Short mmCIF file of C-alpha atoms in Angstrom, two decimals:
data_model
loop_
_atom_site.label_atom_id
_atom_site.label_comp_id
_atom_site.label_asym_id
_atom_site.label_seq_id
_atom_site.Cartn_x
_atom_site.Cartn_y
_atom_site.Cartn_z
CA MET A 12 0.00 0.00 0.00
CA ARG A 13 1.02 3.57 -0.66
CA PRO A 14 0.70 5.98 2.28
CA LEU A 15 -2.54 7.72 1.21
CA GLU A 16 -4.48 4.76 -0.15
CA GLY A 17 -8.07 5.02 1.05
CA VAL A 18 -8.02 8.84 1.01
CA THR A 19 -10.43 10.49 -1.45
CA VAL A 20 -9.66 13.98 -2.77
CA VAL A 21 -12.19 16.06 -4.69
CA ASP A 22 -10.19 18.50 -6.80
CA PHE A 23 -11.84 21.67 -8.10
CA SER A 24 -8.48 23.35 -8.82
CA ARG A 25 -7.11 24.38 -12.20
CA VAL A 26 -3.85 25.22 -13.94
CA LEU A 27 -0.85 24.73 -11.61
CA ALA A 28 -0.61 25.08 -7.82
CA GLY A 29 -3.72 23.05 -6.98
CA PRO A 30 -3.23 20.41 -9.69
CA LEU A 31 0.43 19.98 -8.69
CA ALA A 32 -0.66 19.39 -5.09
CA THR A 33 -3.38 16.90 -5.95
CA GLN A 34 -1.00 15.08 -8.31
CA ILE A 35 1.41 14.60 -5.41
CA LEU A 36 -1.46 13.28 -3.28
CA ALA A 37 -2.40 10.93 -6.13
CA ASP A 38 1.20 9.73 -6.47
CA LEU A 39 1.09 8.92 -2.75
CA GLY A 40 -1.98 6.77 -3.22
CA ALA A 41 -5.00 9.04 -2.82
CA GLU A 42 -7.93 8.73 -5.21
CA VAL A 43 -8.19 12.17 -6.82
CA ILE A 44 -11.42 13.07 -8.60
CA LYS A 45 -10.77 16.10 -10.79
CA ILE A 46 -13.85 18.23 -11.47
CA GLU A 47 -13.68 19.96 -14.87
CA ARG A 48 -15.91 22.19 -16.97
CA PRO A 49 -17.90 20.37 -19.63
CA GLY A 50 -16.51 21.09 -23.06
CA GLY A 51 -13.24 22.74 -22.10
CA GLY A 52 -12.01 21.35 -18.80
CA ASP A 53 -9.03 22.71 -16.93
CA GLU A 54 -7.72 25.77 -18.78
CA SER A 55 -4.29 24.19 -18.96
CA ARG A 56 -5.60 21.57 -21.39
CA GLY A 57 -5.26 24.32 -23.99
CA PHE A 58 -1.76 25.47 -23.02
CA GLU A 59 1.33 25.03 -25.17
CA PRO A 60 3.29 22.98 -25.96
CA ARG A 61 0.84 20.66 -27.67
CA LEU A 62 1.64 17.05 -28.46
CA PRO A 63 0.97 15.30 -31.81
CA GLY A 64 -2.35 13.91 -30.59
CA GLY A 65 -3.50 17.35 -29.47
CA GLU A 66 -3.01 16.98 -25.70
CA SER A 67 -1.11 19.61 -23.67
CA ALA A 68 2.29 18.73 -22.23
CA TYR A 69 1.61 21.40 -19.60
CA PHE A 70 -1.54 19.58 -18.49
CA PHE A 71 0.37 16.28 -18.48
CA ALA A 72 2.93 17.75 -16.05
CA PHE A 73 0.43 18.37 -13.25
CA ASN A 74 -2.49 15.98 -13.70
CA ARG A 75 -1.23 12.43 -13.63
CA ALA A 76 -3.02 9.60 -11.86
CA LYS A 77 -6.33 11.44 -11.48
CA ARG A 78 -9.90 10.62 -12.52
CA SER A 79 -11.60 13.34 -14.58
CA ILE A 80 -15.29 14.07 -14.45
CA THR A 81 -17.06 16.97 -16.14
CA LEU A 82 -19.60 18.91 -14.10
CA ASP A 83 -21.27 22.28 -14.63
CA LEU A 84 -21.14 23.97 -11.24
CA ARG A 85 -23.57 26.66 -12.44
CA ALA A 86 -26.34 24.09 -12.84
CA PRO A 87 -28.36 23.22 -9.71
CA ARG A 88 -28.04 19.49 -10.39
CA GLY A 89 -24.30 19.92 -10.96
CA GLN A 90 -23.99 21.63 -7.59
CA GLU A 91 -25.98 18.83 -5.96
CA ILE A 92 -23.68 16.20 -7.44
CA ALA A 93 -20.63 18.18 -6.29
CA ARG A 94 -22.03 18.28 -2.75
CA ASP A 95 -22.67 14.54 -2.84
CA LEU A 96 -19.06 13.94 -3.87
CA ALA A 97 -17.74 16.25 -1.15
CA ALA A 98 -19.88 14.43 1.41
CA ARG A 99 -17.90 11.27 0.63
CA ALA A 100 -14.46 12.91 0.41
CA ASP A 101 -11.64 13.33 2.88
CA VAL A 102 -10.00 16.37 1.24
CA LEU A 103 -11.32 19.11 -1.05
CA VAL A 104 -9.03 21.49 -2.94
CA GLU A 105 -10.29 24.60 -4.73
CA ASN A 106 -8.60 27.70 -6.11
CA PHE A 107 -11.46 29.94 -7.20
CA MET A 108 -11.71 33.59 -6.23
CA PRO A 109 -13.05 34.07 -2.67
CA GLY A 110 -16.81 33.67 -2.55
CA THR A 111 -17.10 31.62 -5.76
CA MET A 112 -17.65 28.28 -4.04
CA ASP A 113 -20.21 29.87 -1.69
CA LYS A 114 -22.07 31.24 -4.73
CA HIS A 115 -22.34 27.69 -6.07
CA GLY A 116 -23.55 26.31 -2.76
CA LEU A 117 -20.18 24.63 -2.17
CA GLY A 118 -18.67 26.81 0.54
CA TYR A 119 -16.98 25.33 3.59
CA ASP A 120 -19.87 25.87 6.02
CA THR A 121 -22.31 24.11 3.69
CA LEU A 122 -20.05 21.14 3.03
CA ALA A 123 -18.83 20.83 6.63
CA ALA A 124 -22.46 20.44 7.71
CA LEU A 125 -22.68 17.44 5.35
CA ASN A 126 -19.22 16.09 6.13
CA PRO A 127 -17.69 17.35 9.41
CA GLY A 128 -14.46 15.44 8.70
CA LEU A 129 -13.79 17.22 5.41
CA VAL A 130 -10.40 18.94 5.08
CA TYR A 131 -11.34 21.88 2.86
CA ILE A 132 -8.42 23.79 1.29
CA SER A 133 -8.98 27.14 -0.40
CA SER A 134 -5.88 28.18 -2.32
CA THR A 135 -6.13 31.75 -3.56
CA GLY A 136 -3.79 34.53 -4.59
CA PHE A 137 -4.25 36.78 -1.58
CA GLY A 138 -6.39 34.79 0.85
CA GLN A 139 -9.96 35.04 2.08
CA SER A 140 -9.35 38.30 3.93
CA GLY A 141 -7.24 41.44 3.71
CA PRO A 142 -7.31 44.46 1.39
CA TYR A 143 -6.11 42.44 -1.63
CA ALA A 144 -8.52 39.51 -1.25
CA ASP A 145 -10.43 40.39 -4.44
CA ARG A 146 -7.34 40.91 -6.59
CA LYS A 147 -6.36 38.47 -9.33
CA GLY A 148 -2.80 37.48 -10.08
CA TYR A 149 -0.40 35.09 -11.71
CA ASP A 150 2.85 33.53 -10.57
CA THR A 151 5.00 36.44 -11.73
CA VAL A 152 2.67 38.98 -10.09
CA PHE A 153 3.28 37.28 -6.74
CA GLN A 154 7.02 37.15 -7.41
CA ALA A 155 6.90 40.90 -8.00
CA LEU A 156 4.71 41.86 -5.04
CA SER A 157 6.47 39.58 -2.55
CA GLY A 158 9.93 41.04 -3.17
CA ILE A 159 11.29 37.87 -4.75
CA MET A 160 11.66 39.54 -8.14
CA SER A 161 13.66 42.39 -6.60
CA LEU A 162 16.14 39.82 -5.27
CA THR A 163 16.52 37.89 -8.54
CA GLY A 164 19.06 38.80 -11.21
CA HIS A 165 22.32 40.74 -11.22
CA PRO A 166 22.88 44.15 -9.60
CA ASP A 167 23.29 45.91 -12.95
CA THR A 168 20.29 44.28 -14.66
CA PRO A 169 16.52 44.72 -14.29
CA PRO A 170 14.65 42.54 -11.81
CA ALA A 171 14.07 39.00 -13.09
CA LYS A 172 11.60 36.25 -12.40
CA VAL A 173 12.79 32.93 -11.03
CA GLY A 174 13.31 30.45 -13.87
CA ILE A 175 10.46 28.22 -12.70
CA PRO A 176 6.95 29.29 -11.57
CA VAL A 177 8.15 29.38 -7.99
CA SER A 178 4.99 31.00 -6.56
CA ASP A 179 2.80 28.26 -7.99
CA VAL A 180 5.13 25.39 -7.16
CA THR A 181 5.75 26.40 -3.55
CA SER A 182 2.04 27.08 -3.03
CA GLY A 183 1.32 23.59 -4.38
CA LEU A 184 3.67 22.12 -1.81
CA TRP A 185 1.91 24.03 0.95
CA ILE A 186 -1.44 22.68 -0.24
CA VAL A 187 -0.01 19.19 0.27
CA ILE A 188 1.29 20.14 3.71
CA SER A 189 -2.15 21.56 4.54
CA ALA A 190 -3.89 18.37 3.42
CA LEU A 191 -1.62 16.12 5.45
CA THR A 192 -1.86 18.39 8.51
CA GLY A 193 -5.65 18.46 8.23
CA LEU A 194 -5.83 14.68 8.00
CA MET A 195 -3.64 14.35 11.08
CA GLU A 196 -5.79 16.84 12.99
CA ARG A 197 -8.91 14.91 11.95
CA ARG A 198 -7.38 11.72 13.31
CA ALA A 199 -7.06 13.42 16.70
CA SER A 200 -10.31 15.41 16.82
CA GLY A 201 -12.58 13.69 14.34
CA ARG A 202 -13.17 16.98 12.54
CA GLY A 203 -11.69 18.49 9.40
CA GLY A 204 -11.39 22.21 8.90
CA HIS A 205 -11.00 25.07 6.44
CA VAL A 206 -7.48 25.98 5.30
CA ASP A 207 -7.13 29.54 3.99
CA LEU A 208 -3.91 29.34 1.95
CA ALA A 209 -2.73 32.48 0.12
CA MET A 210 -0.01 32.38 -2.53
CA MET A 211 1.11 35.81 -1.31
CA ASP A 212 1.58 34.43 2.22
CA VAL A 213 3.59 31.51 0.86
CA GLN A 214 5.90 33.87 -1.03
CA ALA A 215 6.34 36.06 2.03
CA SER A 216 7.41 32.98 3.97
CA LEU A 217 10.20 32.42 1.42
CA LEU A 218 11.79 35.72 2.42
CA ALA A 219 13.15 34.27 5.67
CA LEU A 220 16.82 35.12 4.98
CA ALA A 221 16.02 38.52 3.50
CA ALA A 222 13.75 39.24 6.46
CA ALA A 223 16.50 38.25 8.90
CA ARG A 224 18.81 40.79 7.27
CA ILE A 225 16.14 43.49 7.33
CA PHE A 226 15.19 42.78 10.94
CA ALA A 227 18.81 42.64 12.09
CA LEU A 228 20.43 45.41 10.04
CA ASP A 229 17.51 47.40 8.63
CA GLU A 230 19.13 46.69 5.28
CA ASP A 231 17.05 45.79 2.24
CA PRO A 232 19.03 43.18 0.29
CA GLY A 233 19.24 43.63 -3.46
CA ARG A 234 20.12 41.50 -6.44
CA THR A 235 23.43 39.66 -6.21
CA GLY A 236 23.33 37.40 -9.26
CA THR A 237 24.67 34.01 -8.24
CA ALA A 238 26.63 35.39 -5.28
CA HIS A 239 25.72 34.75 -1.66
CA LEU A 240 25.46 37.85 0.52
CA GLY A 241 26.97 36.16 3.55
CA ARG A 242 29.57 33.79 2.11
CA VAL A 243 32.69 34.14 -0.04
CA PRO A 244 33.17 32.29 -2.26
CA SER A 245 29.70 31.26 -3.30
CA GLU A 246 28.88 32.14 -6.89
CA ALA A 247 29.18 31.01 -10.49
CA PHE A 248 32.33 31.64 -12.52
CA GLN A 249 32.80 31.26 -16.28
CA CYS A 250 35.25 28.62 -17.46
CA ALA A 251 37.59 28.43 -20.45
CA ASP A 252 35.08 26.48 -22.56
CA GLY A 253 32.29 29.00 -21.94
CA GLY A 254 30.54 26.87 -19.33
CA TRP A 255 29.78 28.11 -15.85
CA LEU A 256 30.69 26.49 -12.54
CA HIS A 257 29.18 27.41 -9.20
CA ILE A 258 31.74 27.19 -6.40
CA SER A 259 30.83 27.41 -2.76
CA GLY A 260 32.20 26.35 0.58
CA SER A 261 33.01 27.19 4.15
CA ASP A 262 36.33 27.96 5.84
CA GLN A 263 37.52 24.34 5.68
CA HIS A 264 37.17 24.40 1.89
CA TRP A 265 39.21 27.57 1.33
CA ALA A 266 42.70 26.08 1.32
CA PRO A 267 41.78 23.07 -0.89
CA LEU A 268 40.05 25.43 -3.34
CA CYS A 269 43.08 27.66 -3.58
CA GLY A 270 45.31 24.60 -4.01
CA VAL A 271 43.33 23.30 -6.99
CA LEU A 272 43.34 26.75 -8.59
CA GLY A 273 46.99 27.44 -7.85
CA LEU A 274 46.16 30.50 -5.74
CA HIS A 275 48.86 29.90 -3.15
CA GLU A 276 49.18 33.57 -2.21
CA LEU A 277 45.50 33.77 -1.30
CA ALA A 278 45.76 30.55 0.69
CA ALA A 279 48.68 31.95 2.67
CA ASP A 280 46.95 35.27 3.51
CA PRO A 281 45.78 35.03 7.14
CA ASP A 282 43.19 37.75 6.55
CA LEU A 283 41.35 35.43 4.14
CA ALA A 284 41.36 32.27 6.24
CA ALA A 285 37.95 33.04 7.72
CA ASN A 286 34.79 33.96 5.87
CA GLU A 287 34.54 37.32 7.61
CA GLY A 288 37.85 38.38 6.08
CA ARG A 289 36.88 37.17 2.63
CA LEU A 290 33.62 39.07 2.86
CA ALA A 291 35.60 42.23 3.63
CA GLN A 292 37.73 41.64 0.50
CA ARG A 293 34.97 40.19 -1.68
CA GLU A 294 35.99 41.99 -4.90
CA ARG A 295 39.66 41.01 -4.63
CA VAL A 296 38.82 37.37 -3.95
CA LYS A 297 36.23 37.27 -6.72
CA ALA A 298 38.63 38.72 -9.28
CA GLU A 299 41.40 36.23 -8.47
CA LEU A 300 39.05 33.27 -8.47
CA ALA A 301 37.45 34.37 -11.76
CA ALA A 302 40.84 34.65 -13.47
CA ALA A 303 41.94 31.22 -12.26
CA VAL A 304 38.65 29.51 -13.15
CA ALA A 305 38.73 31.07 -16.63
CA ARG A 306 41.84 29.00 -17.40
CA ARG A 307 40.08 25.67 -16.74
CA THR A 308 37.27 23.82 -18.47
CA ARG A 309 34.01 23.36 -16.61
CA ASP A 310 33.78 19.60 -16.22
CA GLU A 311 37.49 19.08 -15.52
CA LEU A 312 37.56 21.74 -12.83
CA ALA A 313 34.33 20.48 -11.26
CA GLU A 314 35.81 17.01 -10.87
CA ALA A 315 39.09 18.39 -9.51
CA LEU A 316 37.26 20.39 -6.85
CA ARG A 317 34.98 17.54 -5.85
CA ALA A 318 38.07 15.30 -5.51
CA VAL A 319 39.17 17.50 -2.58
CA ASP A 320 35.61 17.87 -1.21
CA VAL A 321 35.06 21.46 -2.34
CA PRO A 322 31.35 21.91 -3.13
CA ALA A 323 30.99 22.71 -6.83
CA GLY A 324 28.19 22.37 -9.33
CA GLU A 325 28.17 22.74 -13.08
CA VAL A 326 25.52 25.24 -14.21
CA LYS A 327 23.55 22.86 -16.39
CA SER A 328 20.74 23.45 -18.79
CA ALA A 329 17.43 21.82 -17.93
CA ARG A 330 18.07 19.27 -20.68
CA GLU A 331 21.49 18.44 -19.22
CA ALA A 332 20.05 18.14 -15.72
CA LEU A 333 17.31 15.71 -16.79
CA ALA A 334 19.92 13.58 -18.57
CA ASP A 335 22.16 13.42 -15.49
CA PRO A 336 22.98 9.79 -14.59
CA HIS A 337 22.28 10.50 -10.92
CA ILE A 338 18.72 11.58 -11.76
CA ALA A 339 18.32 8.35 -13.72
CA ALA A 340 19.78 6.24 -10.90
CA ARG A 341 17.34 7.81 -8.44
CA GLY A 342 14.42 6.84 -10.68
CA MET A 343 13.19 10.41 -11.02
CA ILE A 344 11.98 9.93 -14.59
CA GLY A 345 9.28 7.36 -15.29
CA HIS A 346 6.85 6.77 -18.16
CA PHE A 347 3.15 6.35 -18.68
CA ASP A 348 1.17 5.03 -21.64
CA HIS A 349 -1.44 7.53 -22.78
CA PRO A 350 -4.40 6.44 -24.93
CA THR A 351 -3.81 9.10 -27.61
CA GLU A 352 -0.19 10.23 -27.14
CA GLY A 353 1.46 6.87 -26.54
CA ARG A 354 4.40 6.34 -24.19
CA PHE A 355 5.43 9.59 -22.51
CA PRO A 356 8.08 10.47 -19.88
CA ALA A 357 7.20 12.12 -16.58
CA LEU A 358 8.98 13.35 -13.47
CA ARG A 359 8.21 11.26 -10.43
CA THR A 360 7.42 12.48 -6.93
CA PRO A 361 10.75 12.65 -5.04
CA LEU A 362 9.46 11.18 -1.77
CA ARG A 363 11.04 7.82 -0.90
CA LEU A 364 9.54 6.02 2.10
CA ASP A 365 11.61 3.07 3.30
CA GLU A 366 11.30 0.26 0.77
CA THR A 367 7.92 1.30 -0.64
CA GLU A 368 7.83 0.57 -4.34
CA TYR A 369 6.12 3.34 -6.23
CA PRO A 370 4.60 2.37 -9.58
CA GLU A 371 5.18 4.09 -12.87
CA PRO A 372 3.59 7.59 -13.03
CA GLY A 373 -0.17 7.50 -13.47
CA VAL A 374 -1.81 8.53 -16.73
CA PRO A 375 -3.27 12.05 -17.11
CA PRO A 376 -6.99 11.59 -17.78
CA LEU A 377 -8.80 12.51 -20.96
CA LEU A 378 -11.44 15.14 -20.30
CA GLY A 379 -14.42 13.54 -18.56
CA ALA A 380 -13.05 10.04 -19.03
CA ASP A 381 -14.30 8.91 -15.63
CA THR A 382 -17.59 10.79 -15.38
CA ASP A 383 -19.84 7.77 -15.82
CA ALA A 384 -17.73 5.46 -13.67
CA VAL A 385 -17.49 7.90 -10.76
CA LEU A 386 -21.12 9.01 -10.78
CA THR A 387 -22.37 5.44 -11.15
CA GLY A 388 -19.93 3.74 -8.80
CA LEU A 389 -19.71 6.40 -6.10
CA LEU A 390 -23.12 8.08 -6.23
CA GLY A 391 -25.26 5.32 -7.75
CA LEU A 392 -26.63 7.30 -10.71
CA ASP A 393 -28.17 5.12 -13.39
CA GLU A 394 -27.67 5.25 -17.15
CA ALA A 395 -30.94 7.10 -17.75
CA GLU A 396 -29.96 9.92 -15.41
CA LEU A 397 -26.49 10.12 -16.90
CA ALA A 398 -28.02 10.46 -20.35
CA ARG A 399 -30.37 13.20 -19.12
CA LEU A 400 -27.54 15.10 -17.42
CA ARG A 401 -25.42 14.85 -20.55
CA GLU A 402 -28.26 16.13 -22.71
CA GLU A 403 -28.73 19.11 -20.36
CA GLY A 404 -25.01 19.88 -20.45
CA THR A 405 -24.62 19.32 -16.70
CA ILE A 406 -21.94 16.68 -17.34
#
């Protein structure tokens, strides 16, 4: 058994943060029932890049191992079916604007009256309260407003976004944490609860180191490129072959680093033996390291540094990283067989629990593929009612 087998999740979320979270729950064994709009489904089904059979690779990335049903939440009968599903669920995830679920008769108070044990997670941009509660936003908007964008990039360049949708991804992880915490609380109290999770709050929580500097020194940190504000060396340097190598380390790594690079004068300077001294002479140290690294090729120097236990990492492209033999050895890339797109690779969930064998990644569902099976098997609807609901456009 996988850890969450027996847990049922009703998933009203779309696009990224919510679907990422429910995919993780599905990978861990939960049965995830994804509620989608008749006709179109999750908006991400239309996102690029598209595959030869017409499916979206974006949708594939965040919707594996789920069951898809189509349901019109504007229709009274659709709302009734959604309530019946929630009454049988352990976890509900939604990421509509505040008040939307209440408007459809699916708010927390209504569903908790039917199912007191329901862990109900509302994931929104700014939360259910506060002056920005009614604002809309995307990942990059939250990166901008939270200060993350101001910290990303080089000092002499404009602010930059993080190279992945960090606001969405980290919010997705917090949805998972919320679900697991709610299930543990329910085990103790017998009751679920309503989680008000704001993407803006999640991004603010990522500012822990910046906040520590502000609180301690009243100093607003700026962009430092690949350099670390509190450690020297810790940044990327360009090598002779054009590649980049990130070199880091603590005091015990300083002498071995200088030895590999032939910087014997720096190694012998007592003022540079401790990080505090190197911080005070950051520009001198950086210039000497950059000149020495520029005479070596990336992969050769990386191996030479690792041979003396100096932390170093080649700055790889995403393609290089996914082809890394360590990633392969860890089983991070699996495959699923899709009914229209054939065999397709997928990143696996990184959690490894003792000797639990996790199966190949689940298949992303075709739109509405499980509507009849779920409504018949879980709610007991018969074929005549399914036909009527389909004719009305409710499913």
